[in-house]
Coordinates of C-alpha atoms in Angstrom, one line a residue:
M1 CA -0.3 -0.3 0.3
D2 CA 1.2 3.7 -0.9
R3 CA 3.3 4.7 2.5
M4 CA 2.0 8.6 1.6
K5 CA -1.5 7.8 1.6
L6 CA -1.0 5.7 4.0
Y7 CA 0.2 8.8 6.3
D8 CA -2.6 10.4 5.2
I9 CA -5.1 8.7 6.4
L10 CA -3.3 8.5 9.7
Y11 CA -2.5 11.7 10.4
A12 CA -6.6 12.5 9.4
L13 CA -7.8 10.1 12.1
A14 CA -4.9 12.1 14.7
A15 CA -6.7 15.1 13.9
E16 CA -9.9 14.7 13.4
G17 CA -13.7 16.5 15.0
G18 CA -11.5 19.6 15.7
R19 CA -8.6 18.3 16.8
E20 CA -6.2 19.8 14.2
K21 CA -6.9 23.5 15.1
A22 CA -7.0 23.0 19.2
L23 CA -3.4 20.4 18.9
F24 CA -2.1 21.0 15.5
G25 CA -3.0 24.6 14.1
D26 CA -1.3 25.0 10.6
C27 CA 1.4 22.7 10.6
G28 CA 0.0 20.1 9.1
P29 CA 1.4 20.5 5.2
A30 CA 4.7 21.4 7.0
A31 CA 4.9 18.0 8.8
R32 CA 3.5 15.4 5.3
E33 CA 6.2 17.1 4.2
A34 CA 8.8 16.0 6.9
Y35 CA 7.3 12.2 7.0
Q36 CA 8.0 12.3 2.6
R37 CA 11.1 13.7 3.4
S38 CA 12.8 10.8 6.3
L39 CA 11.4 7.4 3.9
A40 CA 14.2 5.1 3.9
G41 CA 13.8 1.6 2.7
D42 CA 10.5 0.0 2.6
G43 CA 9.8 0.8 6.2
F44 CA 6.7 2.6 7.2
P45 CA 8.8 4.5 10.1
E46 CA 7.3 5.6 14.0
L47 CA 5.5 8.6 13.8
W48 CA 5.5 10.4 16.8
F49 CA 2.9 13.8 16.9
E50 CA 4.4 16.5 19.2
A51 CA 1.6 19.7 19.9
P52 CA 1.2 22.0 23.7
L53 CA -1.4 21.7 25.9
A54 CA -1.4 25.3 26.5
G55 CA -1.0 28.3 24.4
D56 CA -1.4 28.7 20.4
P57 CA -1.8 25.3 18.7
W58 CA 1.7 24.0 16.5
L59 CA 2.8 20.7 15.8
D60 CA 6.8 19.1 15.2
F61 CA 7.0 16.3 13.9
H62 CA 9.7 12.9 14.5
S63 CA 10.2 9.7 12.3
L64 CA 11.9 6.7 13.8
T65 CA 13.0 4.5 11.0
S66 CA 13.6 1.2 12.5
Y67 CA 17.5 -0.5 12.6
G68 CA 15.1 -4.3 11.3
D69 CA 14.1 -2.1 8.6
V70 CA 17.7 -1.6 6.9
A71 CA 20.0 -3.5 9.0
G72 CA 22.4 -4.8 6.0
A73 CA 20.9 -2.3 3.3
K74 CA 21.9 0.1 1.7
A75 CA 19.1 2.8 2.7
A76 CA 19.0 6.4 2.1
F77 CA 16.7 9.1 3.2
A78 CA 14.2 10.0 0.2
G79 CA 14.8 13.7 0.8
H80 CA 18.2 14.3 3.2
G81 CA 22.0 13.4 2.8
G82 CA 25.2 14.6 3.9
A83 CA 25.6 13.7 7.7
Y84 CA 22.0 12.5 7.4
A85 CA 22.8 9.8 5.3
D86 CA 26.4 9.1 7.3
A87 CA 24.2 8.9 10.0
L88 CA 21.8 6.3 8.1
A89 CA 24.9 3.9 6.4
W90 CA 26.3 3.8 10.0
F91 CA 23.1 3.0 11.7
A92 CA 21.9 0.2 9.3
R93 CA 26.0 -1.7 9.8
Q94 CA 25.1 -2.0 13.3
E95 CA 25.2 -5.3 15.6
P96 CA 21.7 -6.8 16.5
G97 CA 21.0 -5.6 20.6
K98 CA 23.0 -2.5 20.4
V99 CA 20.8 0.3 18.4
R100 CA 16.8 0.2 18.2
Q101 CA 16.0 3.5 16.1
L102 CA 17.3 6.5 14.2
A103 CA 15.0 9.7 14.8
L104 CA 14.4 12.6 12.5
S105 CA 12.9 15.9 15.0
Y106 CA 11.7 18.5 12.6
D107 CA 11.1 22.2 13.8
T108 CA 7.3 21.9 11.2
S109 CA 5.8 24.5 14.1
K110 CA 8.4 26.7 12.6
G111 CA 8.3 25.0 9.1
D112 CA 11.6 24.2 9.0
V113 CA 12.3 20.5 6.9
E114 CA 15.6 20.7 6.0
R115 CA 17.9 20.7 9.1
P116 CA 15.8 17.9 10.9
A117 CA 17.4 17.3 14.5
V118 CA 19.2 13.1 14.2
Q119 CA 18.8 11.4 17.3
L120 CA 19.6 7.1 18.5
L121 CA 17.8 5.1 20.3
V122 CA 19.7 2.3 21.6
D123 CA 19.2 -0.7 22.7
G124 CA 21.2 -1.3 25.6
P125 CA 23.9 0.7 27.6
D126 CA 26.8 -0.1 25.2
P127 CA 28.9 3.1 26.3
S128 CA 30.9 3.0 22.8
V129 CA 27.7 2.7 21.0
P130 CA 27.1 6.7 21.7
P131 CA 30.6 8.2 20.8
A132 CA 30.4 6.2 17.3
F133 CA 27.1 8.1 16.7
L134 CA 27.6 11.4 17.0
E135 CA 31.1 10.5 14.6
A136 CA 28.8 9.1 12.0
A137 CA 26.5 12.6 12.9
S138 CA 29.7 14.6 11.8
R139 CA 29.5 15.8 15.4
P140 CA 32.7 14.0 16.6
E141 CA 33.7 17.4 18.9
L142 CA 30.5 16.1 20.6
R143 CA 32.6 13.0 22.0
G144 CA 33.7 14.6 25.0
A145 CA 31.3 16.4 26.2
Y146 CA 28.7 12.2 26.2
A147 CA 31.6 10.8 27.8
G148 CA 32.3 13.9 30.4
F149 CA 28.3 13.4 30.8
A150 CA 27.7 9.4 31.2
R151 CA 30.4 9.9 34.0
A152 CA 28.4 12.4 36.0
M153 CA 25.9 10.4 35.5
P154 CA 23.6 9.0 38.2
S155 CA 23.9 5.6 38.6
G156 CA 20.2 4.2 38.7
W157 CA 19.7 6.3 35.3
Y158 CA 19.9 5.3 31.3
A159 CA 21.0 7.2 28.4
C160 CA 18.8 5.9 26.3
Y161 CA 19.2 8.2 23.1
V162 CA 20.9 11.0 22.5
G163 CA 21.0 13.1 19.5
V164 CA 22.3 17.0 18.0
F165 CA 20.3 19.5 16.9
P166 CA 22.0 21.8 13.7
G167 CA 18.6 23.7 13.4
R168 CA 19.0 25.4 16.7
E169 CA 23.1 25.5 17.4
A170 CA 24.2 28.9 17.7
A171 CA 27.9 29.3 15.9
G172 CA 30.3 28.0 18.2
D173 CA 27.6 26.8 20.7
P174 CA 27.9 23.2 20.1
W175 CA 25.3 20.7 22.6
L176 CA 23.8 17.5 22.5
R177 CA 20.7 16.1 23.8
V178 CA 20.8 12.9 26.4
E179 CA 17.5 11.4 27.2
C180 CA 17.6 9.0 30.8
I181 CA 15.0 6.5 32.1
V182 CA 15.8 7.4 35.9
G183 CA 14.6 4.3 37.2
D184 CA 12.5 2.6 39.6
G185 CA 14.7 3.1 42.7
C186 CA 15.5 7.2 41.8
Q187 CA 11.2 7.9 40.6
R188 CA 10.3 6.6 44.3
A189 CA 13.6 8.6 45.6
Y190 CA 12.5 11.7 43.8
A191 CA 8.6 11.3 44.3
D192 CA 9.4 12.1 48.3
D193 CA 12.8 13.6 48.5
A194 CA 13.2 16.7 46.8
G195 CA 16.9 16.8 47.9
A196 CA 17.7 13.7 47.0
L197 CA 16.1 15.0 42.8
R198 CA 18.7 18.6 43.6
S199 CA 21.8 16.0 44.8
H200 CA 21.4 14.5 41.4
L201 CA 20.7 17.5 39.1
A202 CA 23.8 19.1 40.8
G203 CA 26.0 15.9 39.8
I204 CA 25.5 16.9 36.4
G205 CA 26.0 20.7 36.6
M206 CA 22.4 21.7 37.3
G207 CA 23.0 23.1 40.7
E208 CA 20.8 26.8 40.5
L209 CA 17.4 24.9 40.2
D210 CA 13.9 27.1 40.6
G211 CA 11.8 25.7 42.7
G212 CA 8.6 25.2 40.2
L213 CA 11.4 22.8 38.5
V214 CA 11.8 20.6 41.3
S215 CA 8.0 20.0 42.3
G216 CA 7.3 20.0 38.7
V217 CA 9.9 16.9 38.2
Q218 CA 8.2 15.7 42.0
G219 CA 4.8 15.6 40.3
L220 CA 5.4 13.2 37.3
A221 CA 7.7 11.0 39.8
R222 CA 4.4 10.6 42.2
S223 CA 2.5 9.2 39.1
P224 CA 2.9 5.1 38.3
F225 CA 4.0 6.2 35.0
P226 CA 7.8 5.9 34.4
L227 CA 10.0 9.5 34.6
E228 CA 12.1 10.3 32.3
L229 CA 14.5 13.3 32.1
Q230 CA 16.0 14.8 29.3
L231 CA 19.1 17.3 29.1
N232 CA 21.0 19.6 26.8
V233 CA 24.5 18.9 27.6
G234 CA 27.2 21.6 26.5
S235 CA 30.3 21.5 24.9
D236 CA 32.2 20.7 29.1
G237 CA 29.9 17.4 29.9
T238 CA 27.4 19.7 31.9
A239 CA 24.3 20.3 31.8
L240 CA 23.0 23.5 30.3
P241 CA 20.0 25.3 32.3
A242 CA 16.8 23.2 30.1
L243 CA 15.3 20.3 31.0
S244 CA 11.9 18.6 30.5
A245 CA 10.6 16.1 32.8
S246 CA 8.1 13.5 30.7
V247 CA 6.2 10.1 32.0
R248 CA 5.4 7.5 29.4
F249 CA 2.2 5.7 28.8
Q250 CA 1.6 2.1 27.3
P251 CA -1.7 1.5 25.1
R252 CA -2.9 -0.3 27.9
D253 CA -3.3 2.8 29.8
W254 CA -5.8 4.7 28.1
E255 CA -8.2 1.1 28.1
S256 CA -8.4 0.2 31.6
D257 CA -10.3 2.5 34.2
G258 CA -7.6 2.8 36.4
G259 CA -5.3 3.6 34.0
R260 CA -7.3 6.6 32.5
A261 CA -8.0 7.8 36.2
A262 CA -4.1 8.0 36.9
I263 CA -3.7 10.1 33.5
G264 CA -6.9 12.0 34.0
H265 CA -5.4 12.8 38.1
L266 CA -2.2 14.0 36.7
A267 CA -4.2 16.3 33.9
T268 CA -6.1 17.9 36.8
W269 CA -2.5 18.5 38.6
M270 CA -1.4 20.0 35.3
Q271 CA -4.0 22.6 34.8
E272 CA -4.2 23.5 38.7
R273 CA -0.2 24.8 38.2
G274 CA -1.2 26.5 35.0
L275 CA 1.1 24.4 32.6
A276 CA -2.1 22.9 30.5
D277 CA -5.2 23.6 29.4
G278 CA -9.0 21.6 28.5
R279 CA -6.8 20.1 25.6
C280 CA -5.9 17.2 28.0
G281 CA -9.6 16.2 27.5
L282 CA -9.0 15.6 23.6
L283 CA -5.6 13.6 24.6
P284 CA -8.4 9.7 24.9
Q285 CA -10.3 10.9 21.5
T286 CA -6.3 10.3 19.7
A287 CA -5.9 7.4 20.8
F288 CA -7.5 4.5 18.3
A289 CA -6.5 1.6 15.7
K290 CA -8.2 1.3 12.6
R291 CA -8.0 -1.4 9.8
V292 CA -7.9 -0.1 6.7
E293 CA -8.0 -2.3 2.5
R294 CA -7.4 -1.4 -0.5
D295 CA -6.7 -2.9 -3.8
G296 CA -6.7 -6.7 -1.4
E297 CA -4.2 -5.2 1.0
S298 CA -4.3 -4.6 4.4
A299 CA -3.1 -2.5 7.0
T300 CA -3.8 -1.4 10.8
L301 CA -3.2 2.2 11.6
S302 CA -2.9 3.4 15.2
C303 CA -2.2 6.0 17.8
F304 CA -2.4 7.0 21.1
P305 CA -0.6 9.3 23.7
A306 CA 2.8 7.9 24.7
F307 CA 4.2 11.0 26.6
V308 CA 2.7 13.9 28.4
K309 CA 6.0 16.3 29.1
L310 CA 7.0 19.4 31.2
R311 CA 9.8 21.8 29.8
Y312 CA 11.4 23.7 31.9
R313 CA 13.9 27.0 30.5
E314 CA 16.0 29.3 32.4
G315 CA 14.0 32.9 32.0
L316 CA 11.1 31.3 30.3
P317 CA 7.6 30.0 31.8
P318 CA 7.4 26.2 31.8
D319 CA 5.2 24.4 29.8
A320 CA 3.2 21.2 28.6
K321 CA 3.9 18.8 25.8
A322 CA 1.9 15.6 24.2
Y323 CA 3.3 13.2 22.4
L324 CA 1.2 10.9 19.9
M325 CA 2.7 7.7 18.7
A326 CA 1.5 6.4 15.7
R327 CA 2.3 3.3 13.7
V328 CA 1.5 1.4 10.5
Q329 CA 1.0 -2.5 10.5
K330 CA 0.9 -5.1 8.1
G331 CA 0.8 -8.9 8.6
G332 CA 1.3 -8.6 11.8
E333 CA 5.0 -6.4 10.8
R334 CA 5.5 -2.6 10.9
I335 CA 5.9 -1.6 7.2

């Protein structure tokens, strides 16, 4: 089945019922072009639609190519060469069990489809993989930054992805992004003790912390959903004054009474603090699984809200965002 047609159906299902206007604004055409540029091999990438939960609507777009779709192949992105092509070629050559996905992340809210971020999602804590990825992505100068951050990272954390953002860097100011799953032990500690969170963040370079940031991370840590922290890391290996904290949902969380109640409690908590508005009520409507048939072929299109994220940046008010994960499967396998 034609991948552009499947994308159009998938987007329409996520955006129907007024959700495009409320969540995505007028960014749909840019997201569609970004998707087209991100195709590699014959697979259908995993897609993420990132939308705000307060303020003006906008949409940023993420396309994740899975290792199994390009392993051992001479794959190429449909719309990107240079360092992007080199990163994909490196990714396709890796051994099974080391890498999971290669993501292109677009600032489609700004109309930028030329310079996406490129991010590696790993399959295990092999310390040699992120530096090799940075080399392949033409950012060898950041290998030391990652190594320094990894040495300072709390022992309970697991760095699940590393990425570079060529469209967001000022000249002469290189940085990389690292996302960490903090683990159950650290999450329980942060929920109970602000001092534990402050100590761990200070250890990676975030010594001056706004009280709102600490209480925000604690609020997420007290939910029953896994906590992740996303940090920007400077060339010296220390965290820059920006932090995003997120919790991850599974489809079953939107299907069970207990899961929906816990998500509703979290949404109320965000709204009471002015981080989100009534758009939280639209999120359950974006969860679906639909089967489509055409020319004797069939596919299942699915989507659900997979993350809620709080973002804190020095000098700016915090905000909240949601990430919808969308997939296409054919014959039980992703296409």
